[in-house]
XYZ file of C-alpha atoms in Angstrom:
732
model
C 114.440 128.270 73.488
C 113.403 129.113 77.054
C 114.588 127.293 80.198
C 111.697 127.417 82.673
C 112.683 125.312 85.692
C 115.688 123.473 87.113
C 115.658 120.958 90.001
C 118.944 119.705 91.435
C 118.702 116.541 93.548
C 122.465 116.676 93.882
C 125.038 118.670 91.934
C 128.151 120.026 93.618
C 127.112 122.079 96.631
C 123.469 122.166 95.526
C 121.218 119.512 97.048
C 117.429 119.503 96.765
C 117.481 122.979 95.103
C 114.717 124.253 92.769
C 114.947 127.287 90.449
C 112.355 129.008 88.257
C 113.654 131.301 85.522
C 112.104 134.308 83.804
C 111.819 134.274 79.993
C 113.920 137.412 79.690
C 116.802 138.606 81.830
C 117.725 136.562 84.911
C 120.197 138.342 87.183
C 122.010 136.149 89.710
C 123.788 138.233 92.356
C 125.911 136.531 95.022
C 129.425 136.782 96.462
C 132.163 134.441 95.344
C 131.898 130.732 96.351
C 128.107 131.079 96.585
C 127.522 128.538 93.789
C 126.965 130.715 90.715
C 129.364 128.805 88.448
C 128.058 125.490 89.838
C 124.505 126.535 88.901
C 125.656 127.465 85.390
C 127.368 124.078 84.961
C 124.237 122.374 86.338
C 122.151 123.997 83.562
C 124.514 122.681 80.870
C 124.653 119.217 82.541
C 120.856 119.070 82.789
C 120.518 119.869 79.081
C 123.400 117.825 77.634
C 124.800 115.549 80.340
C 128.470 115.343 81.292
C 130.042 113.587 78.290
C 132.437 115.062 75.768
C 131.517 115.571 72.121
C 133.210 114.275 68.986
C 134.747 111.180 70.597
C 133.727 107.562 69.996
C 134.121 106.418 73.589
C 131.883 107.706 76.347
C 134.527 109.980 77.877
C 133.346 112.317 80.568
C 134.209 115.977 80.945
C 137.106 116.856 83.279
C 134.633 118.622 85.602
C 132.555 115.448 86.099
C 134.217 114.549 89.398
C 134.362 118.214 90.491
C 130.599 118.526 90.546
C 129.731 115.250 92.204
C 127.263 115.890 95.078
C 129.093 117.084 98.162
C 126.546 115.558 100.503
C 126.514 112.014 99.039
C 123.168 112.693 97.408
C 121.873 111.521 94.062
C 123.761 112.942 91.078
C 120.501 114.019 89.343
C 119.009 116.999 87.513
C 115.559 117.837 86.121
C 115.170 120.678 83.630
C 112.025 122.002 81.951
C 112.521 123.948 78.717
C 110.301 125.266 75.927
C 110.938 124.955 72.193
C 108.399 126.530 69.897
C 104.998 125.637 71.256
C 106.147 122.491 73.131
C 107.408 122.131 76.683
C 109.807 119.296 77.558
C 110.849 117.861 80.932
C 114.292 116.184 80.881
C 115.314 114.010 83.824
C 118.963 112.899 84.046
C 120.782 110.545 86.404
C 124.476 111.346 86.027
C 125.991 108.550 88.131
C 128.193 106.448 85.819
C 127.058 103.109 87.240
C 123.375 103.798 86.463
C 123.383 106.720 84.061
C 119.984 107.421 82.526
C 118.139 110.165 80.619
C 114.351 110.322 80.173
C 112.354 112.921 78.230
C 108.689 113.792 78.869
C 106.267 116.103 77.056
C 104.375 118.529 79.329
C 101.701 118.863 80.491
C 100.616 115.247 79.913
C 104.092 113.894 80.842
C 104.043 111.603 77.842
C 107.411 109.853 77.717
C 109.334 110.425 74.479
C 112.596 108.716 75.432
C 112.321 105.814 73.001
C 111.438 108.155 70.131
C 115.105 109.222 70.013
C 117.570 106.560 68.895
C 120.777 105.931 70.825
C 124.140 106.598 69.233
C 127.237 104.413 69.595
C 127.870 105.859 73.062
C 124.332 104.919 74.249
C 123.384 108.634 74.155
C 120.036 109.824 72.813
C 121.140 113.477 72.324
C 117.735 115.127 72.805
C 119.023 118.745 72.511
C 121.140 117.925 69.470
C 118.018 116.673 67.724
C 116.022 119.732 68.848
C 118.576 122.487 68.148
C 121.072 120.850 65.803
C 123.832 121.801 68.262
C 126.157 119.651 70.288
C 127.128 120.574 73.827
C 130.379 122.119 72.592
C 128.593 124.205 69.929
C 125.864 125.194 72.383
C 128.358 126.443 74.988
C 130.508 128.126 72.288
C 127.514 130.117 71.093
C 125.642 130.829 74.336
C 128.357 131.067 77.030
C 130.292 134.304 76.811
C 133.855 133.425 77.890
C 137.351 134.827 77.541
C 138.364 131.747 75.503
C 138.473 130.844 71.826
C 135.736 128.641 70.384
C 136.119 124.940 71.307
C 134.354 123.551 68.236
C 134.923 126.239 65.634
C 135.517 123.686 62.861
C 132.068 122.188 63.514
C 130.287 125.531 63.159
C 130.863 125.721 59.422
C 128.161 123.169 58.431
C 125.644 125.215 60.390
C 126.340 128.175 58.151
C 127.047 126.402 54.872
C 123.548 125.093 54.188
C 120.310 126.274 55.695
C 118.892 122.761 55.571
C 121.920 121.236 57.339
C 120.948 121.254 61.030
C 123.067 118.376 62.410
C 126.577 119.368 63.535
C 127.678 115.724 63.473
C 127.869 115.663 59.665
C 131.402 114.619 58.669
C 131.459 116.298 55.280
C 133.439 119.280 56.498
C 136.411 120.369 54.596
C 139.175 119.377 56.999
C 137.718 115.960 57.575
C 137.249 115.472 53.846
C 140.861 116.337 53.156
C 142.079 113.987 55.868
C 139.912 111.141 54.621
C 140.943 111.728 51.008
C 144.584 111.713 52.050
C 144.110 108.509 54.059
C 142.306 106.835 51.128
C 144.903 107.903 48.598
C 144.765 108.309 44.840
C 146.772 105.331 43.513
C 146.216 101.643 44.214
C 149.952 100.918 44.309
C 150.613 103.232 47.250
C 151.391 101.131 50.325
C 150.499 103.564 53.114
C 147.038 104.578 51.903
C 143.739 102.818 52.433
C 143.339 102.357 48.707
C 146.789 100.788 48.387
C 146.158 98.542 51.390
C 142.793 97.510 49.937
C 144.415 96.670 46.591
C 147.160 94.737 48.368
C 144.528 92.966 50.431
C 142.636 92.037 47.260
C 145.774 90.565 45.688
C 146.537 88.675 48.913
C 143.009 87.264 49.161
C 143.176 86.253 45.506
C 146.330 84.233 46.237
C 144.715 82.786 49.354
C 141.682 81.777 47.312
C 143.885 79.936 44.779
C 145.760 78.287 47.679
C 142.471 77.294 49.337
C 141.125 75.768 46.117
C 144.342 73.737 45.683
C 144.177 72.673 49.342
C 140.543 71.666 48.902
C 141.439 69.381 45.971
C 144.180 67.762 48.063
C 141.834 67.380 51.045
C 139.206 65.728 48.841
C 141.773 63.198 47.570
C 142.960 62.494 51.111
C 139.385 62.110 52.286
C 138.646 59.497 49.634
C 141.828 57.602 50.589
C 140.892 57.773 54.266
C 137.451 56.354 53.506
C 139.017 53.367 51.713
C 141.507 52.843 54.546
C 138.700 53.127 57.067
C 136.734 50.351 55.383
C 139.829 48.139 55.301
C 140.515 48.952 58.963
C 136.975 47.973 59.942
C 137.363 44.597 58.173
C 140.702 43.942 59.878
C 139.280 44.911 63.272
C 136.384 42.495 62.747
C 138.849 39.700 61.942
C 140.933 40.661 64.972
C 137.839 40.562 67.176
C 136.948 37.082 65.927
C 140.500 35.843 66.510
C 140.591 37.335 70.010
C 137.247 35.704 70.769
C 138.644 32.357 69.595
C 141.760 32.834 71.738
C 139.594 33.640 74.756
C 137.583 30.491 74.016
C 140.768 28.441 73.918
C 141.935 30.023 77.143
C 138.709 28.912 78.789
C 139.197 25.443 77.256
C 142.724 25.422 78.666
C 141.314 26.080 82.133
C 138.845 23.232 81.611
C 141.688 21.070 80.291
C 143.692 21.748 83.467
C 140.706 20.789 85.572
C 140.172 17.624 83.492
C 143.822 16.728 83.810
C 143.661 17.059 87.609
C 140.406 15.128 87.838
C 141.783 12.280 85.744
C 143.994 11.357 88.763
C 141.110 11.388 91.267
C 138.497 8.666 92.029
C 135.148 9.415 90.425
C 131.539 8.854 91.407
C 128.269 9.032 89.539
C 128.240 12.869 89.536
C 131.777 12.893 88.166
C 130.736 10.605 85.295
C 128.007 13.096 84.406
C 130.551 15.943 84.374
C 132.936 13.954 82.124
C 130.152 13.088 79.713
C 129.014 16.737 79.484
C 132.484 18.107 78.733
C 133.446 15.372 76.278
C 134.847 17.068 73.203
C 134.435 14.167 70.801
C 132.462 10.969 70.254
C 135.584 8.925 70.931
C 136.028 10.545 74.334
C 132.340 10.063 75.190
C 132.566 6.370 74.210
C 135.607 5.991 76.491
C 133.734 7.490 79.446
C 130.611 5.424 78.859
C 132.598 2.166 78.552
C 134.497 2.795 81.799
C 131.318 3.773 83.586
C 129.524 0.614 82.353
C 132.379 -1.619 83.543
C 132.303 -0.128 87.021
C 128.519 -0.328 87.266
C 128.550 -4.044 86.239
C 131.110 -4.897 88.952
C 129.139 -2.973 91.561
C 125.949 -4.913 90.727
C 127.640 -8.346 91.002
C 129.204 -7.505 94.375
C 125.916 -6.182 95.689
C 124.072 -9.338 94.694
C 126.617 -11.534 96.494
C 126.365 -9.484 99.644
C 122.565 -9.572 99.560
C 122.563 -13.356 99.230
C 124.725 -13.714 102.337
C 122.792 -11.243 104.456
C 119.815 -12.547 106.709
C 116.539 -10.740 106.405
C 116.727 -8.380 109.314
C 116.748 -11.378 111.749
C 119.494 -10.067 113.964
C 117.959 -6.612 114.173
C 114.596 -8.052 115.238
C 116.230 -10.368 117.821
C 118.169 -7.431 119.287
C 114.903 -5.505 119.657
C 113.213 -8.498 121.406
C 116.295 -8.984 123.588
C 116.138 -5.378 124.797
C 112.417 -5.722 125.507
C 112.926 -9.028 127.398
C 115.659 -7.499 129.524
C 113.366 -4.672 130.539
C 110.604 -7.185 131.402
C 112.932 -9.306 133.510
C 114.165 -6.243 135.322
C 110.613 -5.254 136.176
C 109.876 -8.829 137.306
C 112.882 -8.771 139.650
C 111.791 -5.447 141.097
C 108.338 -6.926 141.777
C 109.924 -9.959 143.515
C 112.011 -7.669 145.720
C 108.872 -5.840 146.746
C 107.110 -9.102 147.504
C 110.059 -10.085 149.710
C 109.752 -6.821 151.595
C 106.026 -7.462 152.072
C 106.781 -11.037 153.237
C 109.216 -9.714 155.830
C 106.577 -7.355 157.057
C 104.083 -10.236 157.219
C 106.547 -12.440 159.159
C 107.121 -9.691 161.662
C 103.381 -9.491 162.326
C 101.705 -12.129 164.685
C 99.512 -12.389 167.714
C 100.232 -10.425 170.864
C 101.310 -13.550 172.682
C 103.706 -14.493 169.896
C 105.129 -11.015 169.937
C 105.509 -11.165 173.705
C 107.235 -14.545 173.427
C 109.447 -13.247 170.640
C 110.418 -10.256 172.749
C 111.393 -12.615 175.485
C 113.719 -14.464 173.076
C 117.329 -13.939 173.592
C 119.473 -11.860 171.339
C 121.483 -14.917 170.346
C 118.602 -16.384 168.332
C 118.113 -13.136 166.419
C 121.783 -12.936 165.625
C 121.753 -16.575 164.487
C 118.805 -15.926 162.147
C 120.419 -12.754 160.750
C 123.638 -14.695 160.130
C 121.789 -17.308 158.089
C 120.096 -14.638 155.970
C 123.424 -12.934 155.329
C 124.981 -16.266 154.338
C 122.242 -16.772 151.733
C 122.819 -13.200 150.527
C 126.490 -13.973 150.010
C 125.664 -17.111 148.022
C 123.287 -15.250 145.711
C 125.862 -12.450 145.248
C 128.440 -15.028 144.096
C 125.957 -16.523 141.630
C 125.158 -13.028 140.294
C 128.839 -12.280 139.749
C 129.225 -15.575 137.838
C 126.194 -14.701 135.675
C 127.609 -11.301 134.774
C 131.015 -12.819 134.005
C 129.449 -15.430 131.651
C 127.530 -12.682 129.729
C 124.182 -13.452 131.418
C 123.360 -9.988 132.753
C 119.698 -10.697 133.406
C 120.390 -13.820 135.486
C 123.276 -12.179 137.256
C 121.142 -9.135 138.043
C 118.387 -11.332 139.541
C 120.844 -13.150 141.848
C 122.322 -9.838 142.980
C 118.824 -8.505 143.698
C 118.033 -11.580 145.891
C 121.369 -11.128 147.679
C 120.482 -7.561 148.538
C 117.019 -8.653 149.709
C 118.395 -11.307 152.053
C 120.956 -8.892 153.413
C 118.219 -6.361 154.158
C 116.097 -9.070 155.870
C 119.032 -10.016 158.078
C 119.373 -6.409 159.233
C 115.669 -6.198 159.820
C 115.582 -9.449 161.919
C 118.483 -8.260 164.007
C 116.859 -4.914 164.793
C 113.200 -5.988 164.994
C 111.400 -5.003 168.256
C 108.306 -7.087 167.686
C 105.880 -4.182 167.123
C 102.709 -5.052 165.315
C 101.488 -2.936 162.407
C 98.043 -1.641 162.363
C 95.341 -3.794 160.918
C 94.735 -1.250 158.134
C 98.414 -1.479 157.099
C 98.185 -5.285 156.924
C 95.221 -5.050 154.581
C 97.041 -2.624 152.286
C 100.129 -4.822 152.130
C 97.925 -7.765 151.197
C 96.343 -5.890 148.308
C 99.754 -4.739 147.039
C 101.043 -8.316 147.178
C 98.131 -9.533 145.073
C 98.698 -6.779 142.519
C 102.410 -7.562 142.254
C 101.715 -11.269 141.777
C 99.303 -10.445 138.942
C 101.869 -8.227 137.230
C 104.533 -10.900 137.648
C 102.185 -13.400 136.028
C 101.598 -10.983 133.090
C 105.356 -10.484 132.665
C 105.929 -14.228 132.710
C 103.243 -14.678 130.055
C 104.801 -11.999 127.836
C 108.253 -13.530 128.280
C 106.831 -16.920 127.354
C 105.281 -15.466 124.204
C 108.595 -13.805 123.242
C 110.522 -17.059 123.776
C 107.892 -18.924 121.790
C 108.304 -16.552 118.863
C 111.972 -17.488 118.708
C 111.179 -21.206 119.310
C 113.256 -21.561 122.482
C 112.458 -23.170 125.837
C 113.878 -20.686 128.260
C 115.928 -17.553 128.594
C 119.257 -19.324 128.318
C 118.229 -20.912 125.007
C 117.216 -17.435 123.757
C 120.626 -16.076 124.707
C 122.363 -18.969 122.960
C 120.394 -18.412 119.769
C 121.154 -14.663 119.867
C 124.840 -15.407 120.262
C 124.704 -17.686 117.221
C 123.060 -14.922 115.129
C 125.702 -12.414 116.231
C 128.433 -14.760 115.044
C 126.663 -15.093 111.692
C 126.389 -11.252 111.374
C 130.090 -10.941 112.123
C 130.859 -13.374 109.316
C 128.609 -11.376 106.975
C 130.436 -8.132 107.835
C 133.705 -9.865 107.075
C 132.342 -10.888 103.681
C 131.160 -7.310 103.099
C 134.565 -5.908 103.909
C 136.239 -8.359 101.580
C 133.754 -7.444 98.869
C 134.349 -3.725 99.407
C 138.089 -4.230 99.245
C 137.789 -6.146 96.015
C 135.515 -3.465 94.625
C 137.976 -0.751 95.597
C 140.864 -2.577 93.925
C 138.765 -3.162 90.826
C 137.736 0.510 90.707
C 141.338 1.614 91.133
C 142.416 -0.576 88.243
C 139.564 0.632 86.026
C 140.152 4.262 87.085
C 143.886 4.011 86.362
C 143.280 2.485 82.952
C 140.585 5.045 82.161
C 142.751 7.933 83.461
C 145.662 6.936 81.212
C 143.367 6.820 78.207
C 141.798 10.181 79.138
C 145.177 11.859 79.625
C 146.340 10.546 76.269
C 143.311 12.167 74.659
C 143.875 15.383 76.669
C 147.478 15.571 75.475
C 146.339 15.171 71.896
C 143.674 17.870 72.375
C 146.200 20.248 73.959
C 148.644 19.744 71.094
C 145.920 20.455 68.515
C 144.732 23.529 70.456
C 148.278 24.900 70.836
C 148.903 24.496 67.095
C 145.627 26.277 66.253
C 146.318 28.992 68.846
C 149.806 29.556 67.476
C 148.385 29.957 63.974
C 145.735 32.332 65.327
C 148.361 34.434 67.132
C 150.391 34.648 63.941
C 147.325 35.886 62.046
C 146.603 38.356 64.852
C 150.168 39.673 64.678
C 149.864 40.192 60.910
C 146.540 41.997 61.396
C 148.067 44.261 64.057
C 150.910 45.129 61.671
C 148.433 45.948 58.905
C 146.321 48.022 61.305
C 149.394 49.917 62.492
C 150.341 50.625 58.899
C 146.809 51.863 58.173
C 146.821 54.040 61.283
C 150.108 55.597 60.221
C 148.764 56.278 56.727
C 145.593 57.809 58.153
C 147.597 59.851 60.693
C 149.792 61.234 57.908
C 146.690 62.007 55.878
C 145.010 63.709 58.819
C 148.232 65.594 59.493
C 148.299 66.853 55.916
C 144.622 67.802 56.230
C 145.302 69.504 59.580
C 147.881 71.673 57.843
C 144.985 73.051 55.804
C 142.541 73.042 58.732
C 142.226 76.810 58.770
C 141.838 76.922 55.006
C 138.280 77.342 53.793
C 137.411 77.890 50.166
C 134.136 79.539 51.097
C 135.871 81.762 53.636
C 138.666 82.587 51.202
C 136.111 83.367 48.500
C 134.128 85.500 50.940
C 137.300 87.336 51.982
C 138.182 87.856 48.337
C 134.730 89.226 47.610
C 134.883 91.362 50.755
C 138.291 92.702 49.718
C 137.032 93.411 46.198
C 133.931 95.087 47.609
C 136.052 97.080 50.049
C 138.258 98.290 47.189
C 135.216 99.290 45.134
C 133.703 101.028 48.148
C 136.927 102.911 48.807
C 137.037 103.985 45.181
C 133.416 105.086 45.381
C 134.038 106.811 48.709
C 137.069 108.569 47.297
C 134.976 109.818 44.401
C 132.158 110.825 46.752
C 134.538 112.643 49.098
C 136.122 114.486 46.236
C 132.694 115.550 45.061
C 131.722 116.534 48.623
C 134.963 118.477 49.052
C 134.384 120.374 45.819
C 130.789 121.065 46.837
C 131.857 122.226 50.304
C 134.522 124.500 48.849
C 131.878 126.031 46.623
C 129.540 126.350 49.634
C 132.347 127.975 51.657
C 132.943 130.468 48.943
C 129.228 131.178 48.832
C 129.138 131.493 52.668
C 131.958 133.983 52.557
C 129.982 135.981 50.080
C 126.586 135.639 51.773
C 127.104 134.783 55.468
C 130.361 136.444 56.444
C 129.128 139.977 55.737
C 126.061 139.374 57.935
C 128.106 137.962 60.842
C 130.770 140.658 60.490
C 128.114 143.353 60.365
C 126.489 142.091 63.581
C 129.858 141.843 65.351
C 130.757 145.359 64.235
C 127.405 146.701 65.493
C 127.912 145.065 68.900
C 131.470 146.430 69.182
C 130.367 149.910 68.145
C 127.514 149.831 70.697
C 129.819 148.730 73.527
C 132.696 151.104 72.763
C 130.522 154.073 71.848
C 131.803 154.042 68.278
C 135.500 153.818 69.201
C 135.675 150.549 67.267
C 133.186 149.838 64.539
C 134.827 147.401 62.141
C 135.182 143.737 63.235
C 135.875 140.632 61.132
C 135.479 136.884 61.908
C 137.790 134.499 59.976
C 136.056 131.100 59.430
C 139.279 129.545 58.158
C 140.992 130.296 61.492
C 138.413 129.085 63.971
C 136.315 132.243 63.607
C 139.157 134.256 65.111
C 138.230 137.938 65.734
C 140.218 140.768 64.141
C 139.723 144.480 64.865
C 140.466 147.552 62.783
C 141.968 150.351 64.916
C 140.665 153.547 63.256
C 143.312 155.849 64.713
C 146.123 153.893 63.130
C 144.158 152.114 60.384
C 145.717 148.903 61.709
C 144.211 145.378 61.882
C 144.891 143.633 65.208
C 143.821 140.282 66.760
C 142.309 139.888 70.193
C 145.681 138.797 71.631
C 147.061 142.229 70.769
C 144.298 144.113 72.562
C 143.925 145.036 76.205
C 142.074 142.681 78.561
C 138.904 144.791 78.519
C 138.929 145.150 74.722
C 139.654 141.425 74.317
C 136.623 140.640 76.529
C 134.484 142.916 74.365
C 135.743 141.255 71.183
C 134.802 137.796 72.602
C 131.352 139.212 73.459
C 130.922 140.617 69.942
C 132.076 137.304 68.428
C 129.655 135.166 70.496
C 126.685 137.529 70.039
C 127.205 137.698 66.268
C 127.378 133.924 65.931
C 124.481 133.451 68.386
C 122.169 135.806 66.508
C 123.092 134.298 63.150
C 122.376 130.697 64.281
C 119.193 131.790 66.103
C 117.775 133.146 62.859
C 117.645 129.595 61.442
C 116.604 127.736 64.625
C 115.033 129.813 67.368
C 116.382 132.343 69.890
C 119.015 130.662 72.011
C 119.716 131.596 75.668
C 122.721 133.674 76.633
C 124.986 132.979 79.648
C 127.417 135.481 81.213
C 129.425 134.458 84.273
C 131.277 137.464 85.802
C 132.188 138.546 82.289
C 132.158 142.299 83.004
C 134.921 142.390 85.604
C 137.290 144.352 83.301
C 134.593 146.677 81.864
C 134.588 150.313 82.920
C 131.279 151.799 84.030
C 130.556 153.553 80.750
C 131.158 150.526 78.547
C 129.315 148.311 81.028
C 126.289 150.596 80.885
C 126.200 150.467 77.090
C 126.787 146.686 77.075
C 123.971 146.030 79.561
C 121.651 148.233 77.512
C 122.420 146.120 74.428
C 121.902 142.892 76.396
C 118.609 144.220 77.786
C 117.410 144.693 74.216
C 118.499 141.102 73.416
C 116.530 139.909 76.474
C 113.332 140.935 74.774
C 113.845 137.999 72.412
C 116.533 135.827 74.044
C 116.635 134.402 77.570
C 119.672 135.834 79.387
C 121.422 134.412 82.467
C 123.728 137.001 84.033
C 125.858 135.858 86.975
C 127.787 138.510 88.908
C 129.414 139.093 92.260
C 129.252 142.919 91.976
C 126.381 145.253 92.737
C 126.900 147.649 89.814
C 125.182 145.335 87.285
C 122.123 145.321 89.581
C 122.125 149.103 89.920
C 122.473 149.682 86.211
C 119.720 147.126 85.384
C 117.358 148.199 88.179
C 115.149 150.363 85.918
C 114.726 147.441 83.534
C 114.203 144.747 86.163
C 111.691 146.606 88.314
C 108.021 146.197 87.477
C 108.535 143.564 84.727
C 107.409 139.922 84.765
C 109.772 139.106 81.934
C 112.870 139.709 84.042
C 113.846 138.414 87.463
C 116.539 138.883 90.118
C 117.805 135.738 91.901
C 119.588 135.916 95.246
C 122.032 133.057 95.902
C 123.774 132.197 99.135
């Protein structure tokens, strides 16, 4: 595996940084705090992300927050790496809210993301599929640190079987033992999965029997409820009919109240129609028709008598002719007054000599003539007052008009100066006098015709005849009033008799209706009692069914079958785990025979190379997390790394990692190697030999060496100069 490029959009202090790596040795020289460790963590994050391994939840590494972008940039990385003959470009967004990983195949940039299935944590695990190594295994093998292996127990499957490339396989010995212990051997054990499954099976079997018994009871209750429901529906129908009948009677009671009130009131033709329409029986209808017929017969006889006594519109016609005659006489009097005025004017006119003589008359003669005219006016006024007092308004009005005329003539005679009107005025007055005389003649003719129609001689005879007709009309009105009074008394008697008969019938109807309504209410009460009893029975039945509401035979049977299946599966799993454990133990024994010597030999070679042969026998114990033990030749003593000096302990960790790295690389492909200030405690001689060994590894493996000291650069200068396979990177 070769890492070719790394782009950091934002990771810790790095923002918008791009790195290209050599396929061999990459030396990163920079002082402390320059970002060397951040760059190393960025490489691991770009390859594997920032989540922990071997946990179900998506828990992030403790350093996740530490390496968030300092400059509020995007938490993103892009890494290009080569595996075999293929080059991959992996783009990661590390922000939790929108975390994403996409894989492309160079140089076409064909996206392969969906080719890799997600696990339960929504991770696609591209590098795990490519290398067969989780992040923990990858860092354990490739990152040389002064720490024990983090995932030593997961390394064993990588060595146990050459075809086993996935480190997530759970058939490792420790896990098998734990699972076998949790499953248990006996079904009667209470704290094991097998015992719990057996107990669950027995419990579900009892629940199934209980559910079947409950189902039989529910079926019986359901049948009873169906019968009660049918009976309830019939009772409710009867109750509805009874309530409808009661409502009908209530409406009849309202009508009865109205009938009772109306039986005390006078009735007309419209009332008879109402009584006939609401009659509840033939007897009642016959009563109404008989009373109506009696009243109609009396009304007809009274009407005939009144019609015989009444004249045929004689008085009305005479009153109309009287009004017309009065208007004619009034017009005639007005014409006479005008003629008198014209006569006065004519008398005042004469010859010039007569006028001169008249002017020479003394004032006494004029006063005497005016006095005579006023005396006549007084006489006519007295006659007019007598005419009005004796109910002769036309005659009285005429006399009053003449009185006024004479009075006016007297004033005129007294004040006359004897002037003569113009001849033209005399001619006009003459024509007006002729016209008035003609109109008076026409009025007299019309009055004569009117008097002739009534067969009277003069106006006084007409007035006498009119007075006689008025007396006759007064007598007729008296007869009418007497007839109306008799009719009213007769109607009151008939109405009282009819009302008593109607009220007797109404009382009988009310009594019958109250008896029927009482019986109906009694039936309704019995139905309500029966319905209440049915409701209580159904409620008890539903309550009993509700007690088994959560009980389901199908569910209980399914749970029983699931429990039985779970027990069988546990038994099968127990057998399979036992077989897997035995197989793994055999494979471990074989690994100890075949693999351990190879790993121990490589570790011993590395230690001998570094120490110049001072230590040449190293062992890795797979049963203790691949712990490293060293044989001290001078004392022939076996010691662990905790018992060694710091420099020797660092060298033992280096030998351990390189041995495991080279062994795993034989079955996959050469893995990269990362060293971050690992040689701080090395002396110059051992460092020189160690770097020479690493330089030889760099011919096959890609090496990333981070240091803050210049001596690694000086010692590697001959190797780094003039070679395209190696590269020096300056940071900071």
